[in-house]
Coordinates of C-alpha atoms in Angstrom, one line a residue:
Chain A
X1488 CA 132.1 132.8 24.9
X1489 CA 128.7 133.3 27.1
X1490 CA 129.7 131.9 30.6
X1491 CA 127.0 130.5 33.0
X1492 CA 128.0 129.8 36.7
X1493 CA 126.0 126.7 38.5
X1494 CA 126.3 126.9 42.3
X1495 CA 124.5 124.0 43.6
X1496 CA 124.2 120.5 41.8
X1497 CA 120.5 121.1 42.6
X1498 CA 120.3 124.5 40.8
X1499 CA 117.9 124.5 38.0
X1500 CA 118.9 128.2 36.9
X1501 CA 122.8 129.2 36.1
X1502 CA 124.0 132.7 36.4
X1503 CA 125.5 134.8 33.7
X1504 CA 129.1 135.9 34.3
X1505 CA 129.4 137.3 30.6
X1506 CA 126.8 139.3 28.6
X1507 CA 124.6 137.4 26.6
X1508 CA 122.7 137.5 22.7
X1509 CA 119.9 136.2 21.8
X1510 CA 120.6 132.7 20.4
X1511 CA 123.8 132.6 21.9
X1512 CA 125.0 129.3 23.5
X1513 CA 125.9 129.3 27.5
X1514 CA 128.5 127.3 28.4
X1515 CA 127.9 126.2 32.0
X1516 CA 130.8 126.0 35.1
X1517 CA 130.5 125.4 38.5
X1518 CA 128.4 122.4 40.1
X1519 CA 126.9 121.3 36.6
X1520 CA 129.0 120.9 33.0
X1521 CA 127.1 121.6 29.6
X1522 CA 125.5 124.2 27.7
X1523 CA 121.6 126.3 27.2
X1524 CA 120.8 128.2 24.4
X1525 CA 120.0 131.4 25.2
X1526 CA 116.9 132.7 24.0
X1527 CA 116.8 136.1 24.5
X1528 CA 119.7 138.5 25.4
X1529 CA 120.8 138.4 29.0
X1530 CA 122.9 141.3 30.9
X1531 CA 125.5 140.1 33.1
X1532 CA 124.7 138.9 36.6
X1533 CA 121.2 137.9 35.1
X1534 CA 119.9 134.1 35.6
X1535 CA 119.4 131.5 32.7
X1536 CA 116.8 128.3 32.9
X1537 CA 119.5 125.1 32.4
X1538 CA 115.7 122.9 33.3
X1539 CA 112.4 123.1 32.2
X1540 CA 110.2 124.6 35.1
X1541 CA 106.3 124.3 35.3
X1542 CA 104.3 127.3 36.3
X1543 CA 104.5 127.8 40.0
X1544 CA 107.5 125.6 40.3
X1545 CA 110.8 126.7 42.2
X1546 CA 113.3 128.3 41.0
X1547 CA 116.2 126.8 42.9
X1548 CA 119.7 128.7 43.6
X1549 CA 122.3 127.7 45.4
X1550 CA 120.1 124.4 46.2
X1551 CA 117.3 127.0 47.6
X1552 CA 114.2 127.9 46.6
X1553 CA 114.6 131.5 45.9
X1554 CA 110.8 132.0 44.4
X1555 CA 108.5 130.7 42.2
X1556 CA 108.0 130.9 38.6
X1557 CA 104.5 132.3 37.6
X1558 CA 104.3 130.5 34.4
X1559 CA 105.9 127.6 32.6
X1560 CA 109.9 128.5 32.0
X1561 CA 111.9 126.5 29.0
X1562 CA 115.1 126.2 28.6
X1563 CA 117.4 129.0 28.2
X1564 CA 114.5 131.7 29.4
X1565 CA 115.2 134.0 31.3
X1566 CA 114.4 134.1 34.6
X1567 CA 113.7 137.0 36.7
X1568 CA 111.3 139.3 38.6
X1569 CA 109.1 139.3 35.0
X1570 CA 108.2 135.3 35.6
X1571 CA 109.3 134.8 39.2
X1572 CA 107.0 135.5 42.5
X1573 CA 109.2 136.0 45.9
X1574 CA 107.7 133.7 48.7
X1575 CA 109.0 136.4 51.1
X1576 CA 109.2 136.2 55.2
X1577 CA 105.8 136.8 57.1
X1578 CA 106.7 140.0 58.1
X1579 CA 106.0 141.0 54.1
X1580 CA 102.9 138.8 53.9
X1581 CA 101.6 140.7 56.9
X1582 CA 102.2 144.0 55.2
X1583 CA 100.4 143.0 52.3
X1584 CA 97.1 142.2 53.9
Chain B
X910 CA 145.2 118.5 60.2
X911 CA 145.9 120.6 62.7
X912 CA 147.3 123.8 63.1
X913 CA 150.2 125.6 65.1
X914 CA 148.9 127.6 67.9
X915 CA 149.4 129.0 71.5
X916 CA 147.2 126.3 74.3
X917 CA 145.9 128.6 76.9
X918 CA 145.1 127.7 80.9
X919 CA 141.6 127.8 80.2
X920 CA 141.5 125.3 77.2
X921 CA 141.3 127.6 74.7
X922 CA 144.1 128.1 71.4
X923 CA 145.3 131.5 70.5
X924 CA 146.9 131.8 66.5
X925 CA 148.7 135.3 68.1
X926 CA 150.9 135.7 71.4
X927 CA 150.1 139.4 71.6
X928 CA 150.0 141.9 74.8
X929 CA 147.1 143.6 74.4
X930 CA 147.0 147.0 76.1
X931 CA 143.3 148.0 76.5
X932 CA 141.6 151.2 77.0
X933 CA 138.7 151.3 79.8
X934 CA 137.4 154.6 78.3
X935 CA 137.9 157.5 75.8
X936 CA 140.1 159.4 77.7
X937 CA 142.6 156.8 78.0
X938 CA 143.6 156.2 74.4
X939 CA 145.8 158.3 74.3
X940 CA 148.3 156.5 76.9
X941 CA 147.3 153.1 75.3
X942 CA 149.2 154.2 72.4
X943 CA 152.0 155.9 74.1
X944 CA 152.5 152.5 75.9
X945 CA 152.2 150.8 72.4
X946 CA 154.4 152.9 70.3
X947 CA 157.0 152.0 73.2
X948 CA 156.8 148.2 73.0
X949 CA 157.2 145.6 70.8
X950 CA 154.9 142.9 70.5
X951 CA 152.1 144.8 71.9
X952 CA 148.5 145.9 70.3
X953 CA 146.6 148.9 71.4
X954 CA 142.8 147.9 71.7
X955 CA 141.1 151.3 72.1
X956 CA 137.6 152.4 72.2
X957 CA 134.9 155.5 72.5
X958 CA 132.9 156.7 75.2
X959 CA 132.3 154.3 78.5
X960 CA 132.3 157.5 80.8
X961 CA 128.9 158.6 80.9
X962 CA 127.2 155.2 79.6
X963 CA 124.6 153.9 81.7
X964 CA 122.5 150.5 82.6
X965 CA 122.5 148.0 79.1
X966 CA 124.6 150.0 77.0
X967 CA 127.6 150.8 79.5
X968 CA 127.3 147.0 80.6
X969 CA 127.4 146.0 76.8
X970 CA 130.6 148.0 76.8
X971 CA 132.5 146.5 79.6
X972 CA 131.4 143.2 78.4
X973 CA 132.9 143.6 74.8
X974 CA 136.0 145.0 76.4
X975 CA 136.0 141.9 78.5
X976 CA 135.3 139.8 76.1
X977 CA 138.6 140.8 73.5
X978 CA 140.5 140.8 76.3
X979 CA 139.8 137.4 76.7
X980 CA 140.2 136.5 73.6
X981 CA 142.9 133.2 73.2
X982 CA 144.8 135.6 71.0
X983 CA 146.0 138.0 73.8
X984 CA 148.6 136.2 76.1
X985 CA 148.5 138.7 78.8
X986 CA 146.5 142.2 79.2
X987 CA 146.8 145.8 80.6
X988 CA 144.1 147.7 81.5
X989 CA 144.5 150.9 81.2
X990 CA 141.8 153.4 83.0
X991 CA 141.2 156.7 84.5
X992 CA 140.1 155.5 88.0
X993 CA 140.2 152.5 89.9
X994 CA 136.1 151.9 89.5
X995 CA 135.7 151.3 85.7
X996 CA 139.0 149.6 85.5
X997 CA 138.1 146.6 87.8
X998 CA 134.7 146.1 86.0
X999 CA 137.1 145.9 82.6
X1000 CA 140.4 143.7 84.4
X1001 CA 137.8 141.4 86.7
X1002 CA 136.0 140.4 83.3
X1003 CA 139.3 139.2 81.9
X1004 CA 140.9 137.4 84.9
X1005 CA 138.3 134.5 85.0
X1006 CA 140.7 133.7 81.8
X1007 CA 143.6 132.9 84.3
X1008 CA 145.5 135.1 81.4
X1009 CA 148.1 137.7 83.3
X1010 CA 146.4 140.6 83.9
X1011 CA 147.7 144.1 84.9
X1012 CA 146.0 147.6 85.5
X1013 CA 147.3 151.3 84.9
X1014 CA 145.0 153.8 86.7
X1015 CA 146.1 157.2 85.8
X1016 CA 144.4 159.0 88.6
X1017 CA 146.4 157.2 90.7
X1018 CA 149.8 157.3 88.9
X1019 CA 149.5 160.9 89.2
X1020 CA 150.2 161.8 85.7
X1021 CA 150.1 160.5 81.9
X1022 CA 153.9 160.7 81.7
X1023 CA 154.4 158.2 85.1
X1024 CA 151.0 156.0 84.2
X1025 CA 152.7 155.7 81.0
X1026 CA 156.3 154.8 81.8
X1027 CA 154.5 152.4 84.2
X1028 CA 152.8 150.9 81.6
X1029 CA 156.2 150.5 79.2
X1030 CA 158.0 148.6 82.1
X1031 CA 154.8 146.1 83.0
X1032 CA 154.0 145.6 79.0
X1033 CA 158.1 145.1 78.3
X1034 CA 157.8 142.1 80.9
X1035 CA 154.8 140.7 79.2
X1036 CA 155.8 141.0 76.1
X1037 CA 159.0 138.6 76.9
X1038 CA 157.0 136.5 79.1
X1039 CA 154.6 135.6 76.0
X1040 CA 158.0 134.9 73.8
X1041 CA 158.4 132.3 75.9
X1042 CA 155.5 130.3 74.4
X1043 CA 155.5 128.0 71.7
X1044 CA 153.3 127.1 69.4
X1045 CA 151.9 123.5 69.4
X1046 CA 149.9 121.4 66.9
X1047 CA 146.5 122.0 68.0
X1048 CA 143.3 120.3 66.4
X1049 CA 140.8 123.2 64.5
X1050 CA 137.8 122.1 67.4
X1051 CA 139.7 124.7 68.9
X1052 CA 139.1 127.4 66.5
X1053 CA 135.8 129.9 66.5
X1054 CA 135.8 131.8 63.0
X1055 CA 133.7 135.1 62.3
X1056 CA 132.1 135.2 58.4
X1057 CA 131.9 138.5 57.7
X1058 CA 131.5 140.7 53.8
X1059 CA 131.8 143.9 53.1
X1060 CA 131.8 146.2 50.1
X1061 CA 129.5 142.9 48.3
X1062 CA 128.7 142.8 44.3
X1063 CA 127.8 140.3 42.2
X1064 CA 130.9 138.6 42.5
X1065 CA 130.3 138.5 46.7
X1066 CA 127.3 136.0 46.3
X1067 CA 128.7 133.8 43.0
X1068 CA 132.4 133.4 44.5
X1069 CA 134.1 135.2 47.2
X1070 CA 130.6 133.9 50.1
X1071 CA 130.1 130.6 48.8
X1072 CA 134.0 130.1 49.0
X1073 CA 133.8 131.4 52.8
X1074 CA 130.6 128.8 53.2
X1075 CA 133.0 125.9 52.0
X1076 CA 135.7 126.7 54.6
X1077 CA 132.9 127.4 57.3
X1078 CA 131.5 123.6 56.4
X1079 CA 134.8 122.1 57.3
X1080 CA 135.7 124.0 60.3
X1081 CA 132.6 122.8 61.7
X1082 CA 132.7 119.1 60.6
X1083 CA 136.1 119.3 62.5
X1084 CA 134.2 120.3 65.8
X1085 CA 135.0 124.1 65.6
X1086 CA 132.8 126.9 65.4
X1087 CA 131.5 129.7 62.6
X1088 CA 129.9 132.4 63.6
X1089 CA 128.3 134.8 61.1
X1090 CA 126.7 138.2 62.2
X1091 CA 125.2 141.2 60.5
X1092 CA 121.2 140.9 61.8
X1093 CA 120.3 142.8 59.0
X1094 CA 121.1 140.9 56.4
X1095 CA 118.9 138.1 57.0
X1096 CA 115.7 140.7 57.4
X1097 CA 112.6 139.5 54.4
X1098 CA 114.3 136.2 54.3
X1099 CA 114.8 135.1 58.2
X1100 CA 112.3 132.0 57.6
X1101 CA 115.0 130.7 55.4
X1102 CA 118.0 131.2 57.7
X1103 CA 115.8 129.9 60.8
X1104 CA 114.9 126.8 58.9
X1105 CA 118.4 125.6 59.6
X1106 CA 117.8 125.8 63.3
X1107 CA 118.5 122.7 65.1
X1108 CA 115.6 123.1 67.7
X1109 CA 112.5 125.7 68.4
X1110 CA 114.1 127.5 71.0
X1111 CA 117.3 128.3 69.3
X1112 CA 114.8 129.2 65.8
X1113 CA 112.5 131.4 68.1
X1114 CA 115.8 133.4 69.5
X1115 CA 117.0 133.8 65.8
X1116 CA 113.9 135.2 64.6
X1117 CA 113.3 137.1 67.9
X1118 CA 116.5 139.1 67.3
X1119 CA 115.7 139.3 63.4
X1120 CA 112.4 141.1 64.2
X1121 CA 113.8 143.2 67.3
X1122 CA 116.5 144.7 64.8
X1123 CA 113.7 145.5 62.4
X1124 CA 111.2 147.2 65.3
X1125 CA 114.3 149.2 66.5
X1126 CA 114.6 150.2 63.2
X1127 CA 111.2 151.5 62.8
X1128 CA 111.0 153.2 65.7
X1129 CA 113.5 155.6 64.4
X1130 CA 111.2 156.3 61.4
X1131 CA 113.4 154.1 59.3
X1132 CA 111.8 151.1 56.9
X1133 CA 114.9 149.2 56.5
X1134 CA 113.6 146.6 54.6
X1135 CA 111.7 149.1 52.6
X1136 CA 111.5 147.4 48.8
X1137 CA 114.4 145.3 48.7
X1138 CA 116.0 144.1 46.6
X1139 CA 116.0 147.8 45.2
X1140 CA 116.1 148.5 41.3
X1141 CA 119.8 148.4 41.1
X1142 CA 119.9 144.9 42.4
X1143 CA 117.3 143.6 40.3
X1144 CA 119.1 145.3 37.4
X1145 CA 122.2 143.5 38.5
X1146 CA 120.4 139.8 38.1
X1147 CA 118.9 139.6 41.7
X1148 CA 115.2 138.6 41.6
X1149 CA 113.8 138.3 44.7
X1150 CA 114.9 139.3 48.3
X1151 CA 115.6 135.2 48.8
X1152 CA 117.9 135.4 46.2
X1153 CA 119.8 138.3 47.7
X1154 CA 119.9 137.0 51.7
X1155 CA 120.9 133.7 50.4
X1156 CA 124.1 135.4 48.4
X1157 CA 125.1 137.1 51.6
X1158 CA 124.2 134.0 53.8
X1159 CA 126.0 131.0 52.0
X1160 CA 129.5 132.1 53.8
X1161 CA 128.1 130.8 56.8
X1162 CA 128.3 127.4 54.8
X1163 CA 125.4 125.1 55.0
X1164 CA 125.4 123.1 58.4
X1165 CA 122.4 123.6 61.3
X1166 CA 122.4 126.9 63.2
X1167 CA 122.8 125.8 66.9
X1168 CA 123.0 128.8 68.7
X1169 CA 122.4 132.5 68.8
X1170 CA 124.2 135.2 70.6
X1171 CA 123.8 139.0 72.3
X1172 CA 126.5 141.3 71.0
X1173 CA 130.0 140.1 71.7
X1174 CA 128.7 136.9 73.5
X1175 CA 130.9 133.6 73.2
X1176 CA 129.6 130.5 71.8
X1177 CA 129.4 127.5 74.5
X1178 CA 129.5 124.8 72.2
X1179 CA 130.4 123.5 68.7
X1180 CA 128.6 124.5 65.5
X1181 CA 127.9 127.2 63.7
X1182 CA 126.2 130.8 65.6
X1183 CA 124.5 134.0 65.0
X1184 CA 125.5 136.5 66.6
X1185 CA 123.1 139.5 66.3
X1186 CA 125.0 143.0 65.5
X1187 CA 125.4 146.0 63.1
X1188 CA 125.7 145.6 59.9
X1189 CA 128.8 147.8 59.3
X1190 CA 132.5 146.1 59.6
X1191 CA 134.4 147.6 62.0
X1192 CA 131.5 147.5 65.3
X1193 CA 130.6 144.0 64.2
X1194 CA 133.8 142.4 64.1
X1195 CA 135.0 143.8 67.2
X1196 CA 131.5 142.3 68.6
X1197 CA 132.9 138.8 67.0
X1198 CA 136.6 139.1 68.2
X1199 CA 135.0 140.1 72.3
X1200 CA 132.6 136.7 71.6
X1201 CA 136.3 134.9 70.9
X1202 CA 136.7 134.7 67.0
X1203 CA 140.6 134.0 67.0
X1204 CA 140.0 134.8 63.1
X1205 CA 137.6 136.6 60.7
X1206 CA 136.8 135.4 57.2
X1207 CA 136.0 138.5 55.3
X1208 CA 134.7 138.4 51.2
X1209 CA 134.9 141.5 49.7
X1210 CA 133.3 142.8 46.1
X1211 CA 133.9 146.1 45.5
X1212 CA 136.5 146.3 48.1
X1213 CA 136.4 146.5 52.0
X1214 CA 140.0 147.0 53.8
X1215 CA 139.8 147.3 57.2
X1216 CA 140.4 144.2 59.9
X1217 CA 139.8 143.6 63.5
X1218 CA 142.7 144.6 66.2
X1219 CA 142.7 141.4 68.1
X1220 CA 141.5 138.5 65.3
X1221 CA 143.0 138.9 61.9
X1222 CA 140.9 139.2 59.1
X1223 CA 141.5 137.4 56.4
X1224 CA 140.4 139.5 52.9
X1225 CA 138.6 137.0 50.3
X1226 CA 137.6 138.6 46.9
X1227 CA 135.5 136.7 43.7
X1228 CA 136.6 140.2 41.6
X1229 CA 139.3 139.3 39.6
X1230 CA 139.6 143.7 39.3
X1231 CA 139.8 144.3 43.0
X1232 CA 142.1 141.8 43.3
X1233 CA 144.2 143.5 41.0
X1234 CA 143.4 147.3 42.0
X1235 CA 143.5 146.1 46.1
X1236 CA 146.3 143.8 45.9
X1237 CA 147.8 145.3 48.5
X1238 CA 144.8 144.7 51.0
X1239 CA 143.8 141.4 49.5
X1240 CA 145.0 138.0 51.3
X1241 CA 142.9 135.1 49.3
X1242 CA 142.0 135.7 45.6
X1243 CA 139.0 133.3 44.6
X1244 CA 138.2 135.2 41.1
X1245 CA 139.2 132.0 39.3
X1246 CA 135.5 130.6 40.5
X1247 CA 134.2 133.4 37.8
X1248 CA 137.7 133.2 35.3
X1249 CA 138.8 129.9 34.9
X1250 CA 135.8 127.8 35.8
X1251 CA 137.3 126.3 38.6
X1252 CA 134.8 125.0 41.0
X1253 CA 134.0 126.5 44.8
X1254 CA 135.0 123.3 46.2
X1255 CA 138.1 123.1 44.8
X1256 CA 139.1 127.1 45.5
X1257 CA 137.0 126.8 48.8
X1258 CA 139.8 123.8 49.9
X1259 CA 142.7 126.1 49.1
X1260 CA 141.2 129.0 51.6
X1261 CA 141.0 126.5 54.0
X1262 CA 144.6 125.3 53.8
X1263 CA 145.0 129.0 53.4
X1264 CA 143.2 129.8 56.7
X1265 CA 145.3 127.3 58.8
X1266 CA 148.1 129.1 57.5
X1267 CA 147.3 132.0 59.3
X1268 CA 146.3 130.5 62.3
X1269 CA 149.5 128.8 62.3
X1270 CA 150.7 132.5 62.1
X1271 CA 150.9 133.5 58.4
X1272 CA 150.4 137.0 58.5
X1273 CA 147.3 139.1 56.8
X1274 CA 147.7 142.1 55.0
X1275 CA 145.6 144.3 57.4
X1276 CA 148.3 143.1 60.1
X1277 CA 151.2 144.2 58.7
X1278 CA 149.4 147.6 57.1
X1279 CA 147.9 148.5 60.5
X1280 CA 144.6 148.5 59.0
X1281 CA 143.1 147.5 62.1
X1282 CA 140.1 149.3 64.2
X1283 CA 138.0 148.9 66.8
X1284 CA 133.9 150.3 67.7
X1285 CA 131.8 149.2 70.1
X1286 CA 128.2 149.2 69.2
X1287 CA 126.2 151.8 70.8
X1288 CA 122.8 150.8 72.5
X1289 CA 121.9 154.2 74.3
X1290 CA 122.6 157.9 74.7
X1291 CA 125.5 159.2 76.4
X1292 CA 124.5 161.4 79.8

């Protein structure tokens, strides 16, 4: 079984707590019940969309955003630093400039 | 609910009855733990340096020593110094408690061997005064709770911190107060700790302290934030440095920040605190137990063991592995969060019942092993 931990009722990505295969379904725990299919493979620790999200939407963890996506994510993408843009303190913007 | 604990003169509720027998310096440890080794029911609270610190960092010193002396969980205190100076600034910072108070100053005492067998016979008298207290139902607006982790993995941000964050949430909707440290934790990601602020001023101090830690930093030729998180985060799941703060912060729960504090600084009113220190364990706990933690909640990954000398540490782990492999240093396990599905709310309830436990007196497993330390932080050199 592919596990997927939810940690906010909010949350619109779960986390893997088991390594997952292409295809594979995600049964999801925590603060939402039900299940993604997985479409690609996933490593461990790696996060899942369990909601469509629009290009530059949040991705919300732990009922915060944590960044935003940099184009449109389905259900059961992953999600990580491939589609997902940090909207980092001021002291990082700063650097950047 | 309430818990079982020891009312103070000043208002305050220890969940320990302990003597604490206090070093003013270095140089005195030594007899702390002669005195210690002699006497039941006393703990030896020793430290490093003092003699030859100077303006804010020998001040910051006397004030942490002060401050866990203070603390509700010591009944009574000896002081034990070198000369009569140092030893008042230590003893005249723990008095305004109305806690007994006693000094040993070796200098005058002539020798170790007399300071020492004075210090037996005033800590044997303490130690049965403080039997004679019982321990009351008390309500938990009495309690003030460090949030602490250490050793941190992936389990640390999915299980073992949210589960803190739950037990943080309820201690302060009861009136008491959380206080979580570690400045540099928060650093990329202040904005969204400081957006829980309740009011500009207290925001301003948070992110004033956030972006001191992070100049001190540089000014030793250090980038601390440097490219975080680094690669073996991101191959671990973590995306963004949000992501990553937000794991570490969620044990301080989810309720407005009302207040920040200097190192070892007590809260003044309800709610949860920052309290701006280190990052490692051992100097910022002891900074937590001198700013009156009777209590530190402590979520381990990987595996952290060591506890604070005067407010016992309770050890929370989301790996079901270390808390198999550190059973012996492990009080609460929450792996079932990742094992069996259960939900943070419902293993987050059962620390708290657990944590009321041990400040009703249940003891934790760095009590009985002794795995107990203190350091105070260091904000200067030594001359």
């Amino acid at each position: 079984m592919i596990r997927g931990i939810v940690l906010h009722s909010n949350d619109n990505v779960a986390t893997l707590i088991d390594t997952g295969e292409a295809g594979g379904s995600c049964k999801l725990q925590g603060e939402k019940a039900g299940q993604v299919k997985l479409a690609a493979a996933l490593p461990f620790g790696h996060k899942v969309a369990i909601a469509a999200i629009k290009k530059g939407g949040p991705v919300i963890k732990y009922g915060q955003v944590i960044g935003n996506v940099t184009a449109d994510v389905a259900i059961g993408e992953h999600v990580h630093v491939h589609n997902v843009e940090s909207q980092r303190g001021r002291g990082d913007r700063a650097k950047k400039e | 609910m309430s818990f079982l604990g020891y009312q103070r003169s000043d208002g305050s509720a220890g969940i320990r009855n302990w003597v604490g027998v206090m070093s003013v310096m270095d140089n005195c440890n030594p007899v702390t733990r002669a005195i210690c080794d002699a006497v039941a029911g006393t703990i030896p609270i020793t430290t490093l340096f003092v003699r030859g610190q100077y303006g804010k960092d020998l001040k910051i010193s006397y004030d942490t020593l002060g401050g866990m002396g203070r603390n509700a969980n010591l009944h009574a205190v000896i002081v034990v110094g070198l000369e009569r100076t140092s030893t008042e600034e230590v003893a005249g910072r723990i008095r305004n408690s109305g806690k007994p108070v006693e000094t040993i100053i070796i200098q005058d005492l002539g020798s170790t061997v007399t300071a020492t067998a004075e210090g037996m016979r005033k800590a044997a008298k303490l130690a049965i005064a403080a039997s004679h207290e019982r321990r009351i139902a008390l309500p938990e607006s009495l309690l003030t709770i460090g949030v602490e982790c250490g050793g941190s993995d992936t389990t640390s941000g999915l299980a073992g911190n949210p589960c803190v964050g739950r037990v943080a949430d309820r201690i302060i909707d009861l009136g008491g107060r959380i206080i979580i440290s570690e400045t540099a934790e928060f650093l990329g990601a202040e904005d969204l700790f400081a957006a829980r602020a309740i009011d500009a001023g207290v925001k301003k101090a948070f992110l004033d302290r956030v972006r001191g830690h992070e100049a001190e930093a540089m000014k030793q030729g250090v980038d601390i934030r440097g490219a975080n998180p680094v690669p073996d985060n991101i191959r671990g799941g973590l995306t963004t440095i949000e992501e990553k703060a937000l794991g570490a912060m969620i044990k301080a729960g989810t309720r407005p920040l009302v207040g920040v504090l200097d190192y070892s600084e007590a809260p003044s009113r309800a709610g949860l605190h920052f309290m701006a220190t280190p990052a490692p364990a051992v100097e910022s706990m002891t900074g937590l137990a001198a700013g009156g933690c009777q209590m530190i909640m402590f979520a381990t990954g990987v595996g952290n063991t060591i506890g604070n000398m005067v407010s016992p540490t309770i050890k929370v782990t989301g790996n079901t592995n270390t808390a198999r492999t550190f059973t012996d240093n492990v009080d609460f396990d929450v792996s079932d969060v990742l094992e069996k599905g259960k939900t943070i709310t419902e293993l987050g309830d059962r620390l708290y019942e657990f944590v009321i436990g041990v400040a009703s007196g249940s003891l934790t497993t760095s009590e009985v092993l002794g795995q107990r330390e203190t350091a105070i932080s260091r904000f200067g050199p030594t001359i």
